[in-house]
Every structure is written in C-alpha cells, then in structure tokens.
Amino acid sequence: MADGLCEKRLTRIEPVLRRYVDDGKLPGYLLLISRRGQEALFLAGGQMDVERGRPFERDAIVRIYSMTKPIASVALMQLYEQGRFQLDDPVSRYVPGWDRLQVFAGGDRREYQTRRPDRPMIIKDLLTHTSGLTYGFMHSHPVDALYRELVSNTEPLETVVATLAELPLQFSPGTRWQYGMSTDVVGYLVQVLSGRPLDDYVAEYITRPLGMNDSGFMVPADRAGRLASCYECDAGVPGAPAYRLTDDPATSRYLRPPAMLSGGGGMVATIDDYRRFADMLLGKGELDGVRVLGRKTVEYMTCNHLPEGRDLAAMGQAMFSETPFAGVGFGLGFSVALDPAAADVIDSPGQFAWGGLAGTYFWVDPVEELSVVFFAQLVHSNAIPTSPPRVLRRLLKPLVYQALID
C-alpha cells in the first residue's frame, strides 16, 4: 500500500493506457499520481516522438495549452491579495476601449446588430468565463467566425486585447458560461497591474519559487531535445496510426519567443513541474515552505462561482474539453465538482481540475488529499476513434479512485 492506494489495484491502470498505444490510437502518455504529498505512481508509455522513435520520458517538455489558465489565474489572484484590484471592478478600468463593448444581437458575421450589455464586464467574469468572450475554433456562433477572421495569436497581446474591444460579445457578461479568450485578458491584466511582461511575472512569482524549472512560454535551446512532438487525431488510412504530426519539435514555434504571451494557452511544462503546481494548490497555496497564495484565496478560487450555485449545464453548456458539464461548476480558473452522481463519474465534491487541447489534464481532490497529472500530446483526444468511444480523461477517474483503500 502506497499512501492509502493499493499497489495491486494501481497495476490495473497501465494495461488500459497501454492498449491505446498498442492500437495506434495514442502516441504516448505520462501519468503521475500523488497522495498526501507523496508520489504513489508514475507511468510512461509509448513515444514522445514517433517519427524518431523516441520513448516518452519523464522529463519530456509538453505543450500544456489551456492548463496555462490556472497558472495565469493564480498570478492575477496574487495581485488581488496585494489590493491591486477588486473582483467586481469593471474591466474597462484597466483596459482602454473596453467601456465601449457591445453584445451580439442578431445577424451573421458580415452584417450583425449589437446592443449595450446589461451590465459592465467585471474582472470576475474573466476568471469564470462568464465574460461573453469566445474562441474562434468553436464554430458555433457568428462571433466565433469574427474571431477566426480578425483575432491572431501572431500579434502582441496588447494588439489582440485592443482587437477584442472592437468585436461583439456573445452575450451580456454574467448571464452564461462560454469558454474563450477570457484568460488571455487575465494575462493582460497581470501585465497592466504588475508592470511586467506576463512571462517575467509568472517566472518570478510562480514557477521559479515552486521549482518548476522547465515551465515557461518557450523551450530554451539547451532543452529543445526534450520537447515532445504534437499530434492530432486522424482516422487516416485503415490500419495506420489514428493520428498525424502537427508540430515537429525540431521546428516548433515553442523554440522561439512567442509573439503573443497567452495566459489562456501559451505555456510548456514537464509532468513533475505541473505536479508541483497541483500540490501547491492541494497545500492551500503552499509547497515545501514556499507560499504562493493565501489559504483563504485558494479556498475561494476553488469553490463554485457560477450564479445561484448553478452547474455548467444550467449555464448553457453541454460538453467541452472532454468534460461533461452536468454536476460541474466553475471557480476562478478551474472546473469544480459539485455532484458526481449528476456528472456520471466517480469524484469528490470540491475536486477541481482543468485540461489542455493536446490531451493534458490534472485534478486536485482535497477530500482524498490527491493530485493527478496526465500528459499526452494528441490534439482532440476526445475524438479518439474507438468502439465504443472512450474519453481518456473520464476513463482515468475510476482507474485512479478504485485504488483508494484508506
């Protein structure tokens, strides 16, 4: 028994994950389970670079994409603790031009009508994704099309934020939940309030103090050999692997400083680095004697902040990023488990989590004193073509929880 986890039951996990690799559905993976601050299980399987035959190593650097969001949210909440702003401050107090924001009121991307929002967007709307901002890749609304046409991550963050001011919101702030560029604006606020570039701030006040030495917004030249390849699901030719290469580590854009510092999805990390971040949250803001946030701040961030205690399904969402939204709320940078029975997956109320585009995922369970970090580099891993379909993130929950015996 390791930290209340049955070692025999833990051995059930590897064959399940290995099957996806052997069947050509998943290039490779890393999994790290910790309980009560102690490592309980580490697994590595498959390849981090299929073309060069390189196995997935523990020190592999991966694109964590939206798992950047919790880090950027922590950065902003550090500044909140210093009295730099209040959560109900209008965003327009800090972002020029945002007092002119309009809400989409009908039409299409070429000809549309707008109206004034019911109330100004506040900073808390950004942290909870109730701002009305969206992503262009959603393909579900005319405003998404405007983002695809006019918003570019090849421009500086300041330019992107100025562009967003000219585009309509999908809805009036606070009335719905919509995954989007809210956390990129959070990153911009970190820059405005701290007077420092986002990458510098995150390095000095989060990653460096926590010993997350391989985490950042680019991969330095001396570590380039540890960057994993990134793939995308693709059924392709029958009998061939169900994925294709989309970002070769030898030529990846992550080898250069980014044009846009994205608090919403711009960072890379190793699995041990992100485990340290997760364990800091499990420790209510402290890890190994280093305090990043106050205890009450973490408790506040990880409770449900959706209006009237609603879940994401009640806020107009059905499913996104492999996460079912019935029984799931949202805090300040994390999803929050409210009702595991409604979510149809084993969980603890109060568990908080988030994932990234390329199959990365983490969760922290304060009830069970547990943190879990899973890394893959497979975009749209919720679309793995299996019969019946399987979602890796949901599959991990029962595999991990069944091993708890204390």
Coordinates of C-alpha atoms in Angstrom, one line a residue, residues 41-184:
L41 CA 2.5 6.1 -9.1
F42 CA 4.4 7.2 -12.2
L43 CA 3.7 5.7 -15.6
A44 CA 5.3 6.4 -19.0
G45 CA 4.2 4.7 -22.2
G46 CA 4.5 5.0 -25.9
Q47 CA 6.6 7.6 -27.7
M48 CA 7.0 11.4 -27.4
D49 CA 8.4 11.5 -31.0
V50 CA 7.0 8.7 -33.2
E51 CA 9.0 9.7 -36.3
R52 CA 12.3 9.5 -34.5
G53 CA 11.4 6.5 -32.3
R54 CA 11.9 8.4 -29.0
P55 CA 10.1 7.0 -26.0
F56 CA 8.1 9.2 -23.7
E57 CA 10.5 10.2 -20.9
R58 CA 9.6 11.6 -17.6
D59 CA 11.5 14.9 -18.3
A60 CA 9.7 15.4 -21.6
I61 CA 8.5 19.0 -22.1
V62 CA 5.0 19.2 -23.5
R63 CA 2.5 21.9 -24.6
I64 CA 0.1 22.3 -21.8
Y65 CA -2.2 24.7 -23.7
S66 CA -5.2 25.5 -21.5
M67 CA -3.5 24.2 -18.4
T68 CA -1.8 27.6 -18.6
K69 CA -5.2 29.1 -17.5
P70 CA -4.9 28.0 -13.8
I71 CA -1.4 29.4 -13.6
A72 CA -2.5 32.8 -15.1
S73 CA -5.4 32.8 -12.7
V74 CA -3.2 32.3 -9.8
A75 CA -1.0 35.1 -11.0
L76 CA -3.9 37.5 -11.1
M77 CA -5.1 36.4 -7.7
Q78 CA -1.7 37.1 -6.2
L79 CA -2.2 40.7 -7.3
Y80 CA -5.7 40.6 -5.8
E81 CA -4.2 39.7 -2.5
Q82 CA -2.0 42.8 -2.7
G83 CA -5.0 45.1 -3.1
R84 CA -4.3 46.0 -6.7
F85 CA -7.9 45.5 -7.8
Q86 CA -11.3 44.1 -6.7
L87 CA -13.1 41.3 -8.4
D88 CA -16.1 43.4 -9.2
D89 CA -14.0 46.2 -10.8
P90 CA -15.1 46.9 -14.4
V91 CA -12.5 45.5 -16.8
S92 CA -12.7 48.8 -18.6
R93 CA -11.0 50.5 -15.6
Y94 CA -7.7 48.7 -16.7
V95 CA -8.2 48.0 -20.4
P96 CA -8.5 51.0 -22.8
G97 CA -11.6 50.9 -25.0
W98 CA -13.5 48.2 -23.1
D99 CA -16.1 50.7 -21.9
R100 CA -17.5 50.5 -25.5
L101 CA -18.1 46.8 -25.5
Q102 CA -21.3 45.7 -27.3
V103 CA -23.3 42.4 -27.3
F104 CA -24.2 40.5 -30.5
A105 CA -28.0 40.9 -31.0
G106 CA -28.6 39.1 -34.4
G107 CA -27.3 38.7 -37.9
D108 CA -24.2 37.0 -39.3
R109 CA -20.5 37.7 -39.3
R110 CA -20.9 40.1 -42.3
E111 CA -24.0 42.0 -41.1
Y112 CA -25.0 42.0 -37.5
Q113 CA -26.7 44.1 -34.9
T114 CA -25.4 44.9 -31.4
R115 CA -26.7 46.3 -28.1
R116 CA -25.3 47.5 -24.9
P117 CA -24.6 44.8 -22.3
D118 CA -26.9 44.5 -19.3
R119 CA -24.0 45.5 -17.1
P120 CA -20.3 46.1 -17.5
M121 CA -17.9 43.2 -17.7
I122 CA -16.1 42.7 -14.3
I123 CA -12.8 41.0 -13.6
K124 CA -14.5 38.1 -12.0
D125 CA -16.3 37.4 -15.3
L126 CA -12.9 36.8 -16.9
L127 CA -11.9 34.3 -14.2
T128 CA -15.1 32.4 -14.5
H129 CA -15.6 32.5 -18.3
T130 CA -18.8 34.4 -18.0
S131 CA -17.5 37.4 -19.8
G132 CA -19.1 36.8 -23.2
L133 CA -15.7 36.3 -24.9
T134 CA -15.2 33.2 -27.1
Y135 CA -12.7 31.3 -29.2
G136 CA -12.7 31.2 -33.0
F137 CA -12.4 27.5 -33.1
M138 CA -15.8 26.9 -31.5
H139 CA -17.6 27.2 -34.9
S140 CA -21.0 27.6 -33.1
H141 CA -21.8 31.3 -33.4
P142 CA -21.3 34.2 -35.8
V143 CA -18.9 35.9 -33.3
D144 CA -16.7 32.8 -33.4
A145 CA -16.3 33.5 -37.2
L146 CA -15.3 37.1 -36.4
Y147 CA -12.6 35.8 -34.1
R148 CA -11.3 33.5 -36.8
E149 CA -11.1 36.4 -39.2
L150 CA -9.8 39.2 -37.0
V151 CA -8.0 37.7 -34.0
S152 CA -4.4 36.5 -34.5
N153 CA -2.1 34.9 -32.0
T154 CA 0.8 36.1 -34.1
E155 CA 0.3 39.6 -32.8
P156 CA 1.3 41.1 -29.4
L157 CA -1.1 40.6 -26.5
E158 CA -1.8 44.3 -26.4
T159 CA -2.9 44.3 -30.0
V160 CA -5.1 41.2 -29.5
V161 CA -6.8 42.8 -26.5
A162 CA -7.4 46.0 -28.5
T163 CA -9.0 43.9 -31.3
L164 CA -11.3 42.2 -28.8
A165 CA -12.6 45.6 -27.8
E166 CA -14.0 46.1 -31.3
L167 CA -15.8 42.7 -31.5
P168 CA -19.2 42.0 -30.0
L169 CA -19.6 39.7 -27.0
Q170 CA -21.6 36.6 -27.5
F171 CA -23.8 37.5 -24.5
S172 CA -24.1 40.0 -21.7
P173 CA -21.5 39.3 -19.0
G174 CA -22.6 37.1 -16.1
T175 CA -25.5 35.5 -17.9
R176 CA -23.9 32.5 -19.5
W177 CA -20.7 30.4 -19.5
Q178 CA -18.5 30.3 -22.6
Y179 CA -15.0 29.0 -23.0
G180 CA -12.9 31.6 -24.7
M181 CA -10.2 34.2 -24.5
S182 CA -11.1 35.4 -21.0
T183 CA -7.9 34.1 -19.5
D184 CA -5.8 35.8 -22.2

